[in-house]
Short mmCIF file of C-alpha atoms and ligand atoms in Angstrom, two decimals:
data_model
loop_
_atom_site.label_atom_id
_atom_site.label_comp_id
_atom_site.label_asym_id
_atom_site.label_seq_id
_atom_site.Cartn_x
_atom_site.Cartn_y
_atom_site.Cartn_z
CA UNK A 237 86.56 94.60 109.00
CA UNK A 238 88.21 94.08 105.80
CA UNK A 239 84.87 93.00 104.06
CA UNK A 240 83.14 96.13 105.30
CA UNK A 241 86.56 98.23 103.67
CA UNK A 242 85.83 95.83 100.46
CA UNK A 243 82.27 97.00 100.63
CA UNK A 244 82.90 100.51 101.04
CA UNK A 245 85.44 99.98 97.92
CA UNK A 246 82.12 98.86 96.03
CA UNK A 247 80.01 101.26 95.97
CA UNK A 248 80.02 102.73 92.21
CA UNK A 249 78.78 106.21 91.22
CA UNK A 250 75.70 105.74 89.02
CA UNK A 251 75.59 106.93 84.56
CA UNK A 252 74.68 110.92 85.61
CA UNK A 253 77.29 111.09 88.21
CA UNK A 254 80.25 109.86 86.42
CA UNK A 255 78.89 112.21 83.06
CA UNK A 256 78.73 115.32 85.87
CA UNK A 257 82.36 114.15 87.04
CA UNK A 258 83.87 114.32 83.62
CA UNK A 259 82.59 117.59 83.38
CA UNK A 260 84.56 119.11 86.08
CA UNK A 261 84.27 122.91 85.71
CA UNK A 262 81.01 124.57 85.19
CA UNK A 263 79.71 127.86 85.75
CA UNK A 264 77.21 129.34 88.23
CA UNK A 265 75.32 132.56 87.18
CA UNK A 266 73.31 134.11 89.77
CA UNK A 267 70.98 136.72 88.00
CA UNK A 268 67.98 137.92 89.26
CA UNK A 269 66.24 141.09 91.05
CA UNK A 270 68.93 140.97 93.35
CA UNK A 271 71.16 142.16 90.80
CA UNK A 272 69.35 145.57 90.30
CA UNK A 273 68.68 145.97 94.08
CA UNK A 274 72.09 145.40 94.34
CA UNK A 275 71.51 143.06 97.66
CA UNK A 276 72.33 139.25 98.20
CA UNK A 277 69.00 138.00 99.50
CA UNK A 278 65.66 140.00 98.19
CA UNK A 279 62.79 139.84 100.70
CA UNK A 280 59.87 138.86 97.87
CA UNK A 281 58.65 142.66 97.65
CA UNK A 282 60.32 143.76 94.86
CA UNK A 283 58.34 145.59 91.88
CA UNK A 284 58.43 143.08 88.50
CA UNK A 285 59.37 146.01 86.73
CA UNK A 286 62.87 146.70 88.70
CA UNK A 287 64.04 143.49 86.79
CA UNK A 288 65.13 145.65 83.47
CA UNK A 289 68.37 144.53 81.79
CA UNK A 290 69.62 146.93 78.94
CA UNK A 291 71.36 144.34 76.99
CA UNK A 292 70.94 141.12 77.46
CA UNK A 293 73.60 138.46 75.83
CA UNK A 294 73.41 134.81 76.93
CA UNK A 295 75.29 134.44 74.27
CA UNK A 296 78.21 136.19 75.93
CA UNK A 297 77.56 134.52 79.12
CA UNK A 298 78.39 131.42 76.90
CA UNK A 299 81.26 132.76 75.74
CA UNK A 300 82.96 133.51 78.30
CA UNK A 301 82.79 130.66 80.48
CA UNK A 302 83.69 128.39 78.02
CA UNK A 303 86.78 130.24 77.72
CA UNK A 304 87.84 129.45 80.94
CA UNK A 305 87.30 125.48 80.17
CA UNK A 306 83.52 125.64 81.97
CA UNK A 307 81.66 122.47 80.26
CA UNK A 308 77.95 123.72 81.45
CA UNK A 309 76.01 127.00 83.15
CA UNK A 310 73.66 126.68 86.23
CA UNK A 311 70.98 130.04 86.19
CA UNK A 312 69.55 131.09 89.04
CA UNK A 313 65.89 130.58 87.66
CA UNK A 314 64.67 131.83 91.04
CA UNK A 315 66.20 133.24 94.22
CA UNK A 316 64.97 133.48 97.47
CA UNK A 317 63.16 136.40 96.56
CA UNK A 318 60.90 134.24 94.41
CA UNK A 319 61.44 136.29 91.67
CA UNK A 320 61.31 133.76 88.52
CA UNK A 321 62.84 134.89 85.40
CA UNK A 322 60.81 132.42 83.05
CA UNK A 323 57.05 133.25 81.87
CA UNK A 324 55.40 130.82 85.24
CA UNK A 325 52.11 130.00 84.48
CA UNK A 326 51.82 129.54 88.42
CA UNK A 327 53.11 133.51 89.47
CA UNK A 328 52.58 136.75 88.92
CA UNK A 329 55.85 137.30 90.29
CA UNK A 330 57.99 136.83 87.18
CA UNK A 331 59.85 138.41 83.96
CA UNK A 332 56.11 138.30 82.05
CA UNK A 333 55.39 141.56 84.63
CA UNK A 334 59.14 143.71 83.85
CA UNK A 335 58.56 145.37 80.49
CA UNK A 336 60.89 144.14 77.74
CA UNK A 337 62.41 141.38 79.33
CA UNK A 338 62.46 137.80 77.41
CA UNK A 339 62.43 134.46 78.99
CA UNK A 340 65.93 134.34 80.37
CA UNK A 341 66.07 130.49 81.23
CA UNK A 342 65.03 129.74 77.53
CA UNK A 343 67.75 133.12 76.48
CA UNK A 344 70.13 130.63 78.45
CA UNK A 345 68.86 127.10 77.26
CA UNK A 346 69.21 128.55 74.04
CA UNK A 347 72.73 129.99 73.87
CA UNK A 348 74.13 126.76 76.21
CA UNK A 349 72.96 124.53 73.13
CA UNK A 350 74.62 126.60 70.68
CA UNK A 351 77.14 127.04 72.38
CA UNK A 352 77.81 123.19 73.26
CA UNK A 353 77.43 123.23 77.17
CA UNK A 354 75.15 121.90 79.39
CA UNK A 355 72.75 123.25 80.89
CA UNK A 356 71.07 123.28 84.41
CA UNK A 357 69.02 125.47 87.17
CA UNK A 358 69.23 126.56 90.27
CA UNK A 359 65.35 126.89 91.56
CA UNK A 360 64.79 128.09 95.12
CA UNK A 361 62.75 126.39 97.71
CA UNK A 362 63.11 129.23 100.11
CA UNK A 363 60.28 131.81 98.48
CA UNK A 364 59.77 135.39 99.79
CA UNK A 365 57.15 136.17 97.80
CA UNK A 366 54.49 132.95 97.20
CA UNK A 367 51.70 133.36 99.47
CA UNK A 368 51.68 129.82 99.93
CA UNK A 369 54.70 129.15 101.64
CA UNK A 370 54.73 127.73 104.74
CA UNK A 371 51.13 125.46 103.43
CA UNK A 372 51.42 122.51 102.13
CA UNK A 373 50.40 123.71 98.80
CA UNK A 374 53.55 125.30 98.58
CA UNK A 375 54.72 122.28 97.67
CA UNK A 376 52.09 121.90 94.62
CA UNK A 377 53.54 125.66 93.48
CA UNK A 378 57.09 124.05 93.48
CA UNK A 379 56.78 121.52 92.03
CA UNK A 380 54.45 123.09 89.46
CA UNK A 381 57.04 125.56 88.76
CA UNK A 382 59.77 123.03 88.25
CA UNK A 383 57.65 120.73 86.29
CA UNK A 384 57.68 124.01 83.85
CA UNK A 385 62.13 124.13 83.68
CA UNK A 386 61.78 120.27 83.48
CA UNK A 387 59.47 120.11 80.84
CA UNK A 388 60.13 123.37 78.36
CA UNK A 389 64.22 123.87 78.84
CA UNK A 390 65.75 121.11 76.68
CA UNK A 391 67.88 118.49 78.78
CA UNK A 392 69.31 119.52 81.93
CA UNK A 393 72.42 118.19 83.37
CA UNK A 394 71.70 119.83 86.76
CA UNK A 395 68.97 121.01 89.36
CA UNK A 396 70.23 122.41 92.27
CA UNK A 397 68.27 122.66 95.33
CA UNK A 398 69.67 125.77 97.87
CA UNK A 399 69.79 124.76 101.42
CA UNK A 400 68.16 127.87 102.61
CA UNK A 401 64.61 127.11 104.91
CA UNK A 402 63.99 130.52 106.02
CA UNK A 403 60.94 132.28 106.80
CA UNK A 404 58.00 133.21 103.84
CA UNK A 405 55.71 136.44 104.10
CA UNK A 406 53.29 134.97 106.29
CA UNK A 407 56.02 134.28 109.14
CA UNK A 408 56.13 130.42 108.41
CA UNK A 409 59.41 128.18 107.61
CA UNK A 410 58.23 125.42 104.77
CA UNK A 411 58.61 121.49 105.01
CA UNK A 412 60.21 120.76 101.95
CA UNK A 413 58.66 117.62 100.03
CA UNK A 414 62.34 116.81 99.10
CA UNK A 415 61.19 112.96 98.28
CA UNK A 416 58.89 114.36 95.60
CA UNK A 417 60.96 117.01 94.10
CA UNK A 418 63.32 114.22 93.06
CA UNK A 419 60.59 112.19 91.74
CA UNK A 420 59.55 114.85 89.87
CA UNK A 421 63.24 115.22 88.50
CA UNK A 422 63.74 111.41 87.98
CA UNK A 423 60.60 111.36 85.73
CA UNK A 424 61.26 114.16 83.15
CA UNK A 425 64.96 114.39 83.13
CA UNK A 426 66.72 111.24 84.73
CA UNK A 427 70.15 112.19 83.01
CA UNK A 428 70.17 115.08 85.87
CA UNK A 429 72.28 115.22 88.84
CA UNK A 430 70.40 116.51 92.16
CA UNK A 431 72.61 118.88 94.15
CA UNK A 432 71.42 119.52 97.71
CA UNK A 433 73.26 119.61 100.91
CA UNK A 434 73.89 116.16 101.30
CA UNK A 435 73.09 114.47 97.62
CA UNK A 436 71.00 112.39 96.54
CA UNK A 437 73.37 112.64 93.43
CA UNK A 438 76.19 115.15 94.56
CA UNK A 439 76.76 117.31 98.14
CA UNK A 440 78.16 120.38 99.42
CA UNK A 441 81.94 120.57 100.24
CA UNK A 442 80.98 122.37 103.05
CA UNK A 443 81.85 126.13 102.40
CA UNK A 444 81.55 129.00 99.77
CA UNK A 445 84.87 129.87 99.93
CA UNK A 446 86.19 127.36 97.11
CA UNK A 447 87.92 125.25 99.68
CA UNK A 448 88.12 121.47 99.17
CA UNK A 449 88.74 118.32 101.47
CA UNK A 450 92.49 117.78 101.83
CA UNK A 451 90.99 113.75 101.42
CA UNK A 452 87.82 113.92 99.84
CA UNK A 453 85.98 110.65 99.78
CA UNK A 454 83.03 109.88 97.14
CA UNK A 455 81.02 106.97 99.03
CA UNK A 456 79.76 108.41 102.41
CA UNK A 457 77.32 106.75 104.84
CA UNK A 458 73.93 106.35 103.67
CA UNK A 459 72.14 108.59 105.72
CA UNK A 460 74.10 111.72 105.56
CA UNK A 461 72.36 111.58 101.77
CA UNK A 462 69.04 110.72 103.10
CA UNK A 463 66.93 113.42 101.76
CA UNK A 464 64.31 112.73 104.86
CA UNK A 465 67.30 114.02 106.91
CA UNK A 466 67.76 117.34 104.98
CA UNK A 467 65.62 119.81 107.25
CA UNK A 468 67.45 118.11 110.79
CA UNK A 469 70.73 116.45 109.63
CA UNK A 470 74.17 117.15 110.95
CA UNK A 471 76.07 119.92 109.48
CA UNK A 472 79.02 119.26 106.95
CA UNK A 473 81.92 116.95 108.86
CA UNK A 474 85.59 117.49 108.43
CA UNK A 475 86.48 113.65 107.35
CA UNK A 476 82.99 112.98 105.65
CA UNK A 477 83.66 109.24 104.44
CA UNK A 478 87.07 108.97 105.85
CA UNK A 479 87.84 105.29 107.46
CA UNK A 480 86.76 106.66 111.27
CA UNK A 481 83.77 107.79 109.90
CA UNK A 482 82.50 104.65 108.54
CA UNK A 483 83.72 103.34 111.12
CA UNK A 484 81.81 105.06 114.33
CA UNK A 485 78.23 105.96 112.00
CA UNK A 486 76.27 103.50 113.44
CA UNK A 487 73.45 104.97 111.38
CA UNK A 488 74.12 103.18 108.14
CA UNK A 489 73.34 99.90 110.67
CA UNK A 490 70.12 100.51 109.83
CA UNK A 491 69.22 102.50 113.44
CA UNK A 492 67.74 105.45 111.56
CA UNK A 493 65.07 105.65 109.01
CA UNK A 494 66.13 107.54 105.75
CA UNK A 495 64.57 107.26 102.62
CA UNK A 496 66.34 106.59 99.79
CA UNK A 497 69.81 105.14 101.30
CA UNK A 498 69.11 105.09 104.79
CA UNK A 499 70.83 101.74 105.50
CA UNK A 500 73.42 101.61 102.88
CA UNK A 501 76.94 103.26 101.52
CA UNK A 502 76.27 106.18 99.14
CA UNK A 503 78.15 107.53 96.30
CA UNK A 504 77.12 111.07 96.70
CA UNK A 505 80.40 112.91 94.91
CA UNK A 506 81.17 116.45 96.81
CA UNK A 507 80.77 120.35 94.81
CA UNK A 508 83.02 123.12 95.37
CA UNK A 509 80.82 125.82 95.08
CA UNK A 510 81.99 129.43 95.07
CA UNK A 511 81.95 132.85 93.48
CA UNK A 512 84.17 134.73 91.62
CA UNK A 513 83.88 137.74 93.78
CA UNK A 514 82.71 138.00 96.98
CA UNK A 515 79.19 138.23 96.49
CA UNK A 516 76.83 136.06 94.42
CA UNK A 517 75.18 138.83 92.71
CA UNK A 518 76.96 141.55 90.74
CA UNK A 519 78.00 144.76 92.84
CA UNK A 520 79.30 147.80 91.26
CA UNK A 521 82.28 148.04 93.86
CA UNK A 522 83.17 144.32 93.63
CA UNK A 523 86.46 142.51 92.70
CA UNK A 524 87.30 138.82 90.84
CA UNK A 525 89.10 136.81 92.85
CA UNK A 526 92.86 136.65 92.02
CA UNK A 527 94.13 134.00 89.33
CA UNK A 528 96.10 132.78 91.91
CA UNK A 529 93.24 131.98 93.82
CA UNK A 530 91.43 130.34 91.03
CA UNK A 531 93.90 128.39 90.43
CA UNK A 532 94.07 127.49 93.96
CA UNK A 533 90.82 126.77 94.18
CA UNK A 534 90.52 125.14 90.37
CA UNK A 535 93.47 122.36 91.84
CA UNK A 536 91.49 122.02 95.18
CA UNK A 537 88.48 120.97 93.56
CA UNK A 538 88.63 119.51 90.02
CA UNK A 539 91.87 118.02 91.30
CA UNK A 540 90.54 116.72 94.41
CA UNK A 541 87.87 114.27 93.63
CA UNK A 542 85.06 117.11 93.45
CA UNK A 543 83.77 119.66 90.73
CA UNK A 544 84.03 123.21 90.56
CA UNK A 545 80.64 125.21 90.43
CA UNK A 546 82.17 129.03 89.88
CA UNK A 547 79.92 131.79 90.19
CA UNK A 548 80.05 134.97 87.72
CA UNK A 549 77.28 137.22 88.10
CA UNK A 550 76.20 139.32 85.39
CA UNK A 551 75.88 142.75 85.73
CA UNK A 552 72.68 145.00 85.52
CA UNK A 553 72.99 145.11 81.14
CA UNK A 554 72.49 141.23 81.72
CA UNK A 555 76.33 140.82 80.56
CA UNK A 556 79.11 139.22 82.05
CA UNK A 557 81.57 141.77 83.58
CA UNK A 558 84.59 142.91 81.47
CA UNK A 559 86.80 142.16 84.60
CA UNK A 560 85.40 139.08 85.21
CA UNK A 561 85.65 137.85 81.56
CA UNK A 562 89.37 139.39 81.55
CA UNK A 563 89.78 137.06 84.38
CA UNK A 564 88.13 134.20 82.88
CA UNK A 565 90.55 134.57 79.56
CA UNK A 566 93.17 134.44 81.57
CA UNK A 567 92.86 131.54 83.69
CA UNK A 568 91.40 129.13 81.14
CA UNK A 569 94.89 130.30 79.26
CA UNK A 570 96.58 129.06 82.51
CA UNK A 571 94.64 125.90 82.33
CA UNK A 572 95.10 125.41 79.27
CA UNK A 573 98.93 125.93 79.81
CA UNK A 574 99.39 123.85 82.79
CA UNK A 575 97.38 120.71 81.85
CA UNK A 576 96.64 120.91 78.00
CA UNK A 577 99.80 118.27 77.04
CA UNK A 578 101.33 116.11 78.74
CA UNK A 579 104.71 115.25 78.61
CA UNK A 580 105.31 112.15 76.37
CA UNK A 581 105.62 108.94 79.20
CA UNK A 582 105.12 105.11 79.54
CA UNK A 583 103.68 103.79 82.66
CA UNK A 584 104.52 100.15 83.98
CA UNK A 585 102.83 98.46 87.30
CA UNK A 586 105.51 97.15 88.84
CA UNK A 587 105.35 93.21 89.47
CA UNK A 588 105.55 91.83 93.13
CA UNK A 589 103.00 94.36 95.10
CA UNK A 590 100.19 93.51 96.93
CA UNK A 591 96.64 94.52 95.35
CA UNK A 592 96.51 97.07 97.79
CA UNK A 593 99.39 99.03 97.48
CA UNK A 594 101.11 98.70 93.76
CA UNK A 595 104.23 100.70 92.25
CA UNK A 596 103.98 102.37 89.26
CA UNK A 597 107.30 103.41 86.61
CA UNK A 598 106.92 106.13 84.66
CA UNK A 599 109.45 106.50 82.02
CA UNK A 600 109.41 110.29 80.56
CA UNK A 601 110.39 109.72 76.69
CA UNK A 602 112.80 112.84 77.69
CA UNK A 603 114.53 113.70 80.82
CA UNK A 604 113.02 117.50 82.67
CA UNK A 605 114.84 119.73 85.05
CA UNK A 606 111.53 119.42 86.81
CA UNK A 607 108.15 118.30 86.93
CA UNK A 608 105.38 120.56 87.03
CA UNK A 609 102.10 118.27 88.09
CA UNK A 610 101.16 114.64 88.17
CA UNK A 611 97.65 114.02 87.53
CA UNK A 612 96.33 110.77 89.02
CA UNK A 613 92.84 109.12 88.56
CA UNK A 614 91.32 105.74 89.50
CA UNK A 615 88.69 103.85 87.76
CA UNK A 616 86.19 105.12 90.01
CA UNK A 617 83.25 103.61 87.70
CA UNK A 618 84.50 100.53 89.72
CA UNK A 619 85.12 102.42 93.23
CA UNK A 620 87.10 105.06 95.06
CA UNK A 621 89.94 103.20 96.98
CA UNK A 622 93.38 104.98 97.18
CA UNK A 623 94.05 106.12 101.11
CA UNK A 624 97.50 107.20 100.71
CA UNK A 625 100.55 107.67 97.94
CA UNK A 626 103.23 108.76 97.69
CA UNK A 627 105.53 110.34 94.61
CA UNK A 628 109.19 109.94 93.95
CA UNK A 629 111.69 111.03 91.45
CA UNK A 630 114.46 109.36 89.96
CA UNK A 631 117.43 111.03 88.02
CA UNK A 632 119.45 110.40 85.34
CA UNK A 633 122.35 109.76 88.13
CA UNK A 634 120.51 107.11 89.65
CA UNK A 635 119.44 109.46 92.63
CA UNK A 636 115.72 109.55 93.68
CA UNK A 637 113.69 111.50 96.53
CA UNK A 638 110.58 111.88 97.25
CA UNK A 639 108.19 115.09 95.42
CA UNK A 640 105.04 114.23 96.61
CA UNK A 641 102.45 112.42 99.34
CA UNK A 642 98.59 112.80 99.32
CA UNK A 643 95.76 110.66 100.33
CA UNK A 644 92.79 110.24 98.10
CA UNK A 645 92.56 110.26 94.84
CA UNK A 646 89.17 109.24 93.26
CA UNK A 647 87.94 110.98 90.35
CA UNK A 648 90.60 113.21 89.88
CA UNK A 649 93.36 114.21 91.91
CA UNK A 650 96.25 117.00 90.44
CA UNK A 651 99.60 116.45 92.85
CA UNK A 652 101.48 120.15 92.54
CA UNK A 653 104.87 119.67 92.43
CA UNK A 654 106.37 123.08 91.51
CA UNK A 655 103.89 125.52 91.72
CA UNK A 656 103.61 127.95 89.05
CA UNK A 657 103.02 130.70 91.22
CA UNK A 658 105.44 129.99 94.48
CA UNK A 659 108.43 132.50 94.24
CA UNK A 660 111.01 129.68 95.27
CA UNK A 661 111.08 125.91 94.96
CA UNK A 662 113.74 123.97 96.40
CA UNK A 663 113.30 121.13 93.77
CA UNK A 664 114.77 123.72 91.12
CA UNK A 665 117.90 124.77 92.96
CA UNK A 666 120.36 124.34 90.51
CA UNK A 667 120.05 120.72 89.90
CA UNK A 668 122.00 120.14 86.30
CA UNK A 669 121.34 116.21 86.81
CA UNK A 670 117.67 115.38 85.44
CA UNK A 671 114.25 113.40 86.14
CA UNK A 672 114.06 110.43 83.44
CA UNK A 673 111.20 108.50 85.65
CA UNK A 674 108.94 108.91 88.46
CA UNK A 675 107.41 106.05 90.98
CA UNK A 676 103.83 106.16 92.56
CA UNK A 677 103.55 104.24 95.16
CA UNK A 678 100.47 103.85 96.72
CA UNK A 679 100.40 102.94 100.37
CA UNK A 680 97.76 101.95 101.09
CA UNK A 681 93.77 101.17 99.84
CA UNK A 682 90.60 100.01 100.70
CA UNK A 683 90.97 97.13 97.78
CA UNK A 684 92.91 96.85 94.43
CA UNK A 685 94.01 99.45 92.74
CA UNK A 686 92.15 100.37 89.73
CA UNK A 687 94.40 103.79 88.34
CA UNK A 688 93.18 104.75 85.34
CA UNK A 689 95.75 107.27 84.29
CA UNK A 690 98.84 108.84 85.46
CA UNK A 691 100.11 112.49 83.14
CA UNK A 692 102.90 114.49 83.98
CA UNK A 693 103.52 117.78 83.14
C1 LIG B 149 73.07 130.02 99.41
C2 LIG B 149 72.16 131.19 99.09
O1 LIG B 149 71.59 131.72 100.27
C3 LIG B 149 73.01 132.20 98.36
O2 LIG B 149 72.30 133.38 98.07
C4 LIG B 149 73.52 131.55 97.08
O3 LIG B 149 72.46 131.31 96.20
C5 LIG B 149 74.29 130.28 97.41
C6 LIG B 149 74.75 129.52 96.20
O4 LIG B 149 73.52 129.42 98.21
O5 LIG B 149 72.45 129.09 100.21
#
């Protein structure tokens, strides 16, 4: 039992995913036919020449998300309409057929390396529009087409493979050649994370709604990441890598055949992927989200051992909306206000624990009323372990109560304590005496603690 926790405790993320965790907020930018059809999925019959922005600025795009803190932009090289917006040798279907539009993914690879982000795409395997899907030499167009973004783009940090398997124009679903894809990948750009539903490199959270695991775990059974899995495989679980998890998956045993962890642990990280309104593609009549929400959904995710993959959809001049950039401003100026110093503190382990569950002191160089956010994060180079924790306050009167308890922690993990947005907190109420030091206290772990920083704000 506690050998197989110790195991679980092992399992390290590999060079690209601890790069892609560091990045923690990058931007999604759907763009496409879609966006002058103004419709969500495209059925592969649209005319080349509906594709017709006015006034197309990557540069802005670039802009704008890295004012909101964004560290890289995903483009939606092709949707399910099959509609690619490079020059494909391989397809008629494609920006070379819409009259005075440029190459967006190399508009896009251009202005993300000026701009000093990273780049990545987001290239369908659900197609519309190729005649050959459903064949088995659909499979030579894909990978044909992504051999072209692998191979002309500049380095990508990301390709990121939609779930979707719906029907193509001839009536047929496709068998994705998943295995090869990734070869494919490996070969030309090995720096890349994969996203797909369930890794091999990262998974979905789950949802579109920007809504993260309350204990999100990085190493998950092996063959919820097997990609021979991906057309069958169980849907997203509630306590994916949680202890009863492991525990009852009798399919890491080696009962199942997967093919690239089948009978092993996995560290297959989870993404938080959602838009900033409610569609995907830019609609006229559509909203951003709140910065409330954002927020919300910013602490959920980058601060709980995931990343954030945010959506803005430019509109039909090929720019970034003026109420979504408004939005952007504002909530990387939130960011920026909530987590950009730290408060000046020392941190001592405590003496006397065991591994598995060590104290922390944190000495603040100057007493607060109050505390606004702790931000924990383990060494998970060398493993995600923390189960539980707990946070406590200590005052200048020699009181102390407890603030805080969460589970995991992992990469990242941001522990609200007075909420910048709640109306009331009780920990305010007219205290005049003052936090000088705070104690983390983890309860419990699958093997020694490795924190790698504690900041308070
Ligand atoms: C889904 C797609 O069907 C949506 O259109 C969108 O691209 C989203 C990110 O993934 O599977």
């Amino acid at each position: 039992m506690v050998s197989f926790l110790k195991e679980a405790a092992a399992v390290v993320p590999t060079k690209r995913q601890l790069d892609w965790f560091d990045m923690g907020f990058y931007a999604f930018v759907h763009f496409g036919m879609n966006t002058f059809t103004d419709r969500e999925w495209g059925d592969g019959t649209e005319k080349e020449e509906w594709f017709a922005p006015t006034a197309l600025d990557c540069d802005q795009w670039v802009e704008t998300v890295k004012q909101a803190g964004m560290k890289g932009l995903i483009l939606t090289a092709k949707h399910h309409d099959g509609f690619c917006l490079w020059l494909s040798k391989y397809t008629e279907h494609c920006v070379k057929n819409s009259p005075g539009a440029p190459d967006v993914v190399g508009e896009a690879a251009r202005a993300c390396k000026k701009g000093g982000i990273r780049f990545g795409v987001y290239l369908s395997p659900w197609d519309r529009n190729s005649p050959y899907y459903g064949t088995p030499a659909y499979n030579d167009y894909y990978c044909s087409q992504l051999e072209e973004l692998l191979t002309g783009y500049g380095e990508l940090f990301c390709v990121w493979f939609d779930g979707a398997c719906g029907e193509g124009p001839n009536g047929k679903r496709q068998v994705y050649d998943f295995p090869r894809y990734v070869e494919l990948i490996r070969r030309y750009q090995p720096q890349a994370v994969i996203f797909n539903d369930k890794g091999p490199d990262i998974r979905w959270c789950g949802n579109e709604a920007g809504v993260g695991r309350i204990s999100e775990w990085s190493v998950v059974p092996g063959e919820l990441c097997a990609l021979a899995e991906k057309q069958t495989g169980p849907g997203p679980m509630a306590g994916e890598g949680s202890l009863s998890h492991l525990y009852n998956t009798d399919k890491f045993l080696g009962g199942l055949a997967g093919i690239l962890y089948a009978d092993s642990l996995a560290f297959v990280p989870a993404e938080v992927d959602t838009s900033i309104r409610k569609g995907w593609f830019w609609h006229e009549e559509e909203e951003p989200k709140s910065l409330e929400k954002l927020f919300q959904i910013y602490k959920a995710s980058v601060g709980g051992n995931a990343c954030l993959n945010l959506n803005i959809p430019p509109n039909r001049e090929g720019r970034m909306d003026e109420r979504d950039v408004k939005r952007l401003k504002e909530l990387g100026e939130l960011l920026r206000r909530e987590f950009g110093t730290p408060l000046e503190a020392s941190v001592e382990k405590l003496e006397g624990g065991y591994p598995t569950q060590p104290e922390y002191l944190i000495r603040l160089a100057r007493p607060v009323s109050h505390v606004r956010h702790v931000i924990l994060e383990e060494d998970i180079a060398r493993g995600q372990r923390i189960e539980n924790f707990r946070i406590e306050a200590m005052f200048e009167s020699g009181s102390q109560f407890p603030l805080f308890q969460g589970t995991t922690v992992g990469h990242r993990k941001i522990c609200t304590l007075t909420d910048p947005f709640a109306q009331q907190n009780r920990l305010l109420d007219d205290r005049a005496d003052k936090i000088d030091r705070l104690l983390v206290r983890v309860t419990a772990a699958r093997d020694e603690v490795l924190l790698k920083s504690v900041k308070v704000y």
